[in-house]
Amino acid sequence: MGIPMSLDVPGARRDHVWGLVSDAFEVLHAANRRFSRFDASSEVSRYGRGEIVPWEMSDDLREVLAVAERASADSGGAFSVRRPDGSLDTDGVVKGWAAQRAVDVLRAGGLTRFCLNAGGDVAAAGEPEPGRGWNVGVRDPADAQRMLAILEVRDGAVATSGLYERGHHVWDGRTGEPASGLVSATVVAADLMTADVLATTVLALGPEGVDWARDHGAVAVIAVLPDGRVTTGGAAREGAFV
Amino acid sequence: MAARPWRGTLLYVGAVAAMAAAGIAKFAGVAPEVAAAPAATATTGSSGVGSPDAGSADSSGSSDSGTTDGSAGTDSGTDTGGDASSSSDDVTIVGDVEQTRYGPIQLSVTFSGDTITDITALQTPSRERESERINQQAVPVLTQEALAAQSAQIDTVSGATYTSQGYLESLQSAIDQRG
C-alpha cells in the first residue's frame, strides 16, 4: 500500500532543500518497512507473532506501542492496536507518528515554512505567503470534489480518518465492532501525531468523541455522521462554516 | 532536473511505497475554481476556521452532494488527447500509461496557461473487484488534490487517501510533456 505524500516548500530552490526533503521522506520509508503489516518479515509482523522479546524491540516500536497504550487508556479502550481477531495493527498510530518525525527532520534542518501532506494528514509550518496561513481543505466524504471546510493553519496539523477510502478499517476497541457512528473525523491539533491518533479515536468513539477530543488536545474537530450531517467541536464550533 | 525557469513553489510528490519522487511544479497562477476567500475567523491556537468554498456556504451541515458532480476525474473514456477546443490557451496532454499492481492507469491533463484545470482518467485499473472499489474512490480524490494543490485558495486537502504511484507518474509525464 502506498501512501501519497507531498511536501510544499514555498520559495525554496530545489537543490537547496532536496537533501533535507529526501531525509524527511526516508523517515517515512523506514517507518513503512518497520511497521508494514503486509510484510511478514517486518518488525511489527514478527512482534505480532510473538517472535520478538521485549528487550529486542527497537526504540521506534517501543515508542509506537507506548503512544497506542496512552491513546487506549485516554479513550476508555475505544482506541486499540489489537484488531478484533487479536492481530496487531499499528496503522492508527504509525502514519501520524512517522509523518511527525518527518516534520521534525524538516524543522531541525531549519525549514520554517512548509506543508507536508502524508496520505491526507497535513502538517503546516509558517505561512505560504506573508499574511496568510496554509489553507487546508477538508474533503467531503460523500464527494471528493467538495470541501466541507477550509481551515487556515499556521503552525499546526490536520488529520482525517474516514471510512470512505479503506472501508471499515477502524473498530471500537471496547466492543470489537467496526466503528460506524461516524463516517469521517477531522482533527486539528498542534502536532500531526496528536491529530492523527485523535482522528482515529474520534472515529472509534463515534459522536461522543467530538467533545472528548477537545479535552485531549484537539483544537478543532469536524465529524460527519452517517446521514451526512456535520458535527463540530472546539474552534470549529465558533467558526463561520457549516 | 528541468532546465525550465523557476516560477513558483515546489511541490514534491512521492509515495511511501515507491518514492521515485515526481516533482510537481506548483505554479503561482491563479485557478478560478474556488471563488470564496476563506474568511479566517475564530482563530484559536494555531488554526482558524474559514468558510467553505462557494456553493455550499449556506448549508447548515447538510452534505448532500446533490447535483454538481464535476466530470473531473471520473473515467470518461471519451476525449482522448489533442487540444481541448475551448479557450485558445487550453491544451490537453495525455500522460503515459503507467502500470500498477492493479492494472494500467492513464490520465489526460488540461492546462490553461500554467494552471491545471482538469484531469481525466482515460484508463483506470479494473482487473479485480477490490481495485475497482479503490479506484472509484482514489482517482477523484487524487484529482481533487492535484487541482487543489495549485489553486490559490486551497493549499492542500486533508482526507482519507489511497493511491497508486501510477497516478502520480502519469500526471507527471503529462506535465513533463508540456515542458
PDB file of C-alpha atoms in Angstrom, chain A residues 1-12 14 17-18 21 25 28-29 32 115 117 119-122 128 132-140 142-156 158-160 162 164-167 186 188-190 219 224 228-230 235-236 238-242, chain B residues 1 6 8-19 21-23 26 34 36 38-42 44-53 56-57 59-65 68-70 72-73 101 133-134 137-138 140-145 147 149 152-163 168:
ATOM      1  CA  MET A   1       0.000   0.000   0.000  1.00  0.00           C
ATOM      2  CA  GLY A   2       1.404   3.338  -0.997  1.00  0.00           C
ATOM      3  CA  ILE A   3       0.637   6.483   0.849  1.00  0.00           C
ATOM      4  CA  PRO A   4       0.869   9.555  -1.341  1.00  0.00           C
ATOM      5  CA  MET A   5       2.962  12.282   0.157  1.00  0.00           C
ATOM      6  CA  SER A   6       3.600  15.781  -0.942  1.00  0.00           C
ATOM      7  CA  LEU A   7       5.757  18.486   0.508  1.00  0.00           C
ATOM      8  CA  ASP A   8       5.344  22.101  -0.436  1.00  0.00           C
ATOM      9  CA  VAL A   9       8.256  24.386   0.353  1.00  0.00           C
ATOM     10  CA  PRO A  10       7.489  27.887  -0.840  1.00  0.00           C
ATOM     11  CA  GLY A  11      10.287  29.919  -2.264  1.00  0.00           C
ATOM     12  CA  ALA A  12      12.749  27.070  -1.928  1.00  0.00           C
ATOM     13  CA  ARG A  14      15.214  22.500  -5.275  1.00  0.00           C
ATOM     14  CA  VAL A  17      16.328  21.646   0.088  1.00  0.00           C
ATOM     15  CA  TRP A  18      16.402  18.360  -1.798  1.00  0.00           C
ATOM     16  CA  VAL A  21      13.423  16.563   1.721  1.00  0.00           C
ATOM     17  CA  PHE A  25      10.883  11.060   3.082  1.00  0.00           C
ATOM     18  CA  LEU A  28       8.571   7.630   6.174  1.00  0.00           C
ATOM     19  CA  HIS A  29      10.108   4.823   4.144  1.00  0.00           C
ATOM     20  CA  ASN A  32       6.835   1.775   6.293  1.00  0.00           C
ATOM     21  CA  CYS A 115       3.315  21.999   4.255  1.00  0.00           C
ATOM     22  CA  ASN A 117       0.668  16.047   3.286  1.00  0.00           C
ATOM     23  CA  GLY A 119      -1.819  10.380   2.910  1.00  0.00           C
ATOM     24  CA  GLY A 120      -4.300  13.131   3.712  1.00  0.00           C
ATOM     25  CA  ASP A 121      -2.726  14.060   7.019  1.00  0.00           C
ATOM     26  CA  VAL A 122      -1.354  17.577   6.897  1.00  0.00           C
ATOM     27  CA  PRO A 128       2.876  30.029   2.367  1.00  0.00           C
ATOM     28  CA  ARG A 132      -1.994  34.139   5.475  1.00  0.00           C
ATOM     29  CA  GLY A 133      -1.804  30.635   6.809  1.00  0.00           C
ATOM     30  CA  TRP A 134      -1.971  27.413   4.818  1.00  0.00           C
ATOM     31  CA  ASN A 135      -5.480  26.756   3.572  1.00  0.00           C
ATOM     32  CA  VAL A 136      -6.248  23.122   4.244  1.00  0.00           C
ATOM     33  CA  GLY A 137      -9.398  21.840   2.597  1.00  0.00           C
ATOM     34  CA  VAL A 138     -11.335  19.160   4.424  1.00  0.00           C
ATOM     35  CA  ARG A 139     -12.809  16.744   1.949  1.00  0.00           C
ATOM     36  CA  ASP A 140     -16.492  15.949   1.919  1.00  0.00           C
ATOM     37  CA  ALA A 142     -19.528  11.896   0.039  1.00  0.00           C
ATOM     38  CA  ASP A 143     -17.912  13.840  -2.780  1.00  0.00           C
ATOM     39  CA  ALA A 144     -14.219  14.216  -3.430  1.00  0.00           C
ATOM     40  CA  GLN A 145     -14.864  17.358  -5.432  1.00  0.00           C
ATOM     41  CA  ARG A 146     -16.329  19.192  -2.495  1.00  0.00           C
ATOM     42  CA  MET A 147     -14.813  20.654   0.615  1.00  0.00           C
ATOM     43  CA  LEU A 148     -16.609  20.618   3.937  1.00  0.00           C
ATOM     44  CA  ALA A 149     -14.444  23.406   5.217  1.00  0.00           C
ATOM     45  CA  ILE A 150     -11.235  25.234   4.627  1.00  0.00           C
ATOM     46  CA  LEU A 151      -9.043  25.528   7.675  1.00  0.00           C
ATOM     47  CA  GLU A 152      -6.371  28.169   7.834  1.00  0.00           C
ATOM     48  CA  VAL A 153      -3.417  26.697   9.665  1.00  0.00           C
ATOM     49  CA  ARG A 154      -0.057  28.222  10.512  1.00  0.00           C
ATOM     50  CA  ASP A 155       1.893  26.011  12.853  1.00  0.00           C
ATOM     51  CA  GLY A 156      -0.364  23.037  13.328  1.00  0.00           C
ATOM     52  CA  VAL A 158      -4.913  18.472  10.381  1.00  0.00           C
ATOM     53  CA  ALA A 159      -5.652  14.747  10.208  1.00  0.00           C
ATOM     54  CA  THR A 160      -8.672  12.938   8.841  1.00  0.00           C
ATOM     55  CA  GLY A 162     -12.660   8.118   7.435  1.00  0.00           C
ATOM     56  CA  TYR A 164     -14.794   6.165   2.715  1.00  0.00           C
ATOM     57  CA  GLU A 165     -11.389   5.113   1.427  1.00  0.00           C
ATOM     58  CA  ARG A 166     -10.466   1.888   3.082  1.00  0.00           C
ATOM     59  CA  GLY A 167     -13.832   0.743   4.332  1.00  0.00           C
ATOM     60  CA  THR A 186     -11.063  15.528  11.088  1.00  0.00           C
ATOM     61  CA  VAL A 188      -6.841  19.972  14.137  1.00  0.00           C
ATOM     62  CA  ALA A 189      -4.099  19.836  16.737  1.00  0.00           C
ATOM     63  CA  ALA A 190      -0.702  21.292  17.492  1.00  0.00           C
ATOM     64  CA  VAL A 219      -8.053  22.474  18.697  1.00  0.00           C
ATOM     65  CA  VAL A 224     -19.579  13.652   9.580  1.00  0.00           C
ATOM     66  CA  GLY A 228     -24.353  13.293   6.123  1.00  0.00           C
ATOM     67  CA  ARG A 229     -24.846  15.837   8.868  1.00  0.00           C
ATOM     68  CA  VAL A 230     -21.741  17.551  10.141  1.00  0.00           C
ATOM     69  CA  ALA A 235     -12.675  26.116  17.480  1.00  0.00           C
ATOM     70  CA  ALA A 236     -14.709  24.740  14.603  1.00  0.00           C
ATOM     71  CA  GLU A 238     -17.441  29.006  16.642  1.00  0.00           C
ATOM     72  CA  GLY A 239     -16.325  29.086  13.047  1.00  0.00           C
ATOM     73  CA  ALA A 240     -18.220  30.658  10.208  1.00  0.00           C
ATOM     74  CA  PHE A 241     -18.703  27.482   8.250  1.00  0.00           C
ATOM     75  CA  VAL A 242     -21.412  24.832   8.294  1.00  0.00           C
TER      76      VAL A 242
ATOM     77  CA  MET B   1      16.263  18.349 -13.207  1.00  0.00           C
ATOM     78  CA  TRP B   6      11.654  28.537 -11.752  1.00  0.00           C
ATOM     79  CA  GLY B   8       6.623  29.143  -8.077  1.00  0.00           C
ATOM     80  CA  THR B   9       6.827  26.993  -5.073  1.00  0.00           C
ATOM     81  CA  LEU B  10       7.928  23.429  -5.444  1.00  0.00           C
ATOM     82  CA  LEU B  11       5.574  20.673  -4.595  1.00  0.00           C
ATOM     83  CA  TYR B  12       7.344  17.391  -4.085  1.00  0.00           C
ATOM     84  CA  VAL B  13       5.210  14.385  -4.553  1.00  0.00           C
ATOM     85  CA  GLY B  14       6.138  10.877  -3.675  1.00  0.00           C
ATOM     86  CA  ALA B  15       4.667   7.758  -2.233  1.00  0.00           C
ATOM     87  CA  VAL B  16       5.841   5.797   0.716  1.00  0.00           C
ATOM     88  CA  ALA B  17       5.988   2.555  -1.169  1.00  0.00           C
ATOM     89  CA  ALA B  18       7.948   3.769  -4.139  1.00  0.00           C
ATOM     90  CA  MET B  19       9.211   7.264  -3.919  1.00  0.00           C
ATOM     91  CA  ALA B  21       9.641  11.315  -6.294  1.00  0.00           C
ATOM     92  CA  ALA B  22       7.951  13.036  -9.081  1.00  0.00           C
ATOM     93  CA  GLY B  23       8.485  16.711  -8.535  1.00  0.00           C
ATOM     94  CA  LYS B  26       3.222  24.253  -8.282  1.00  0.00           C
ATOM     95  CA  VAL B  34     -12.596  28.157  -5.815  1.00  0.00           C
ATOM     96  CA  ALA B  36     -14.811  32.328  -1.900  1.00  0.00           C
ATOM     97  CA  PRO B  38     -11.656  31.752   3.377  1.00  0.00           C
ATOM     98  CA  ALA B  39     -12.724  34.268   5.956  1.00  0.00           C
ATOM     99  CA  ALA B  40     -10.401  33.382   8.730  1.00  0.00           C
ATOM    100  CA  THR B  41     -12.363  33.757  11.875  1.00  0.00           C
ATOM    101  CA  ALA B  42     -12.249  32.124  15.244  1.00  0.00           C
ATOM    102  CA  THR B  44      -7.704  29.615  18.320  1.00  0.00           C
ATOM    103  CA  GLY B  45      -4.218  28.481  18.966  1.00  0.00           C
ATOM    104  CA  SER B  46      -2.596  27.507  15.767  1.00  0.00           C
ATOM    105  CA  SER B  47      -5.517  27.445  13.477  1.00  0.00           C
ATOM    106  CA  GLY B  48      -8.540  29.299  12.327  1.00  0.00           C
ATOM    107  CA  VAL B  49     -11.620  28.113  10.610  1.00  0.00           C
ATOM    108  CA  GLY B  50     -12.747  29.627   7.390  1.00  0.00           C
ATOM    109  CA  SER B  51     -15.742  29.348   5.208  1.00  0.00           C
ATOM    110  CA  PRO B  52     -16.115  26.507   2.769  1.00  0.00           C
ATOM    111  CA  ASP B  53     -15.992  27.066  -0.889  1.00  0.00           C
ATOM    112  CA  SER B  56     -22.011  25.226  -0.060  1.00  0.00           C
ATOM    113  CA  ALA B  57     -21.505  28.198   2.176  1.00  0.00           C
ATOM    114  CA  SER B  59     -25.903  24.887   4.111  1.00  0.00           C
ATOM    115  CA  SER B  60     -26.062  24.137   7.777  1.00  0.00           C
ATOM    116  CA  GLY B  61     -24.114  20.989   7.688  1.00  0.00           C
ATOM    117  CA  SER B  62     -26.092  19.087   5.174  1.00  0.00           C
ATOM    118  CA  SER B  63     -23.616  17.411   2.946  1.00  0.00           C
ATOM    119  CA  ASP B  64     -25.902  16.047   0.319  1.00  0.00           C
ATOM    120  CA  SER B  65     -23.672  16.498  -2.607  1.00  0.00           C
ATOM    121  CA  THR B  68     -22.732  19.287  -9.050  1.00  0.00           C
ATOM    122  CA  ASP B  69     -20.707  16.245  -9.777  1.00  0.00           C
ATOM    123  CA  GLY B  70     -17.862  17.690 -11.742  1.00  0.00           C
ATOM    124  CA  ALA B  72     -13.061  15.771 -13.476  1.00  0.00           C
ATOM    125  CA  GLY B  73     -11.543  12.522 -12.510  1.00  0.00           C
ATOM    126  CA  ARG B 101      -0.279  -3.756  -9.465  1.00  0.00           C
ATOM    127  CA  ARG B 133     -13.500  -0.053  -5.322  1.00  0.00           C
ATOM    128  CA  ILE B 134     -10.188   1.621  -4.657  1.00  0.00           C
ATOM    129  CA  GLN B 137     -12.551   6.488  -4.685  1.00  0.00           C
ATOM    130  CA  ALA B 138      -8.916   7.194  -5.206  1.00  0.00           C
ATOM    131  CA  PRO B 140     -11.403  11.504  -7.840  1.00  0.00           C
ATOM    132  CA  VAL B 141      -9.601  12.184  -4.567  1.00  0.00           C
ATOM    133  CA  LEU B 142      -6.262  12.492  -6.256  1.00  0.00           C
ATOM    134  CA  THR B 143      -7.716  14.642  -8.975  1.00  0.00           C
ATOM    135  CA  GLN B 144      -9.165  16.934  -6.356  1.00  0.00           C
ATOM    136  CA  GLU B 145      -5.839  17.098  -4.604  1.00  0.00           C
ATOM    137  CA  LEU B 147      -6.259  20.527  -8.750  1.00  0.00           C
ATOM    138  CA  ALA B 149      -2.717  21.877  -4.828  1.00  0.00           C
ATOM    139  CA  ALA B 152      -4.781  29.930  -4.906  1.00  0.00           C
ATOM    140  CA  GLN B 153      -7.376  29.207  -2.273  1.00  0.00           C
ATOM    141  CA  ILE B 154      -6.609  25.705  -1.126  1.00  0.00           C
ATOM    142  CA  ASP B 155      -3.063  24.655  -0.496  1.00  0.00           C
ATOM    143  CA  THR B 156      -3.726  21.049   0.320  1.00  0.00           C
ATOM    144  CA  VAL B 157      -6.505  18.634   1.193  1.00  0.00           C
ATOM    145  CA  SER B 158      -6.989  16.521   4.280  1.00  0.00           C
ATOM    146  CA  GLY B 159      -8.829  13.291   3.747  1.00  0.00           C
ATOM    147  CA  ALA B 160      -8.540   9.560   3.905  1.00  0.00           C
ATOM    148  CA  THR B 161      -6.439   8.666   0.918  1.00  0.00           C
ATOM    149  CA  TYR B 162      -5.329   5.686  -1.022  1.00  0.00           C
ATOM    150  CA  THR B 163      -3.411   5.816  -4.226  1.00  0.00           C
ATOM    151  CA  LEU B 168       1.462  10.403  -9.931  1.00  0.00           C
TER     152      LEU B 168
END
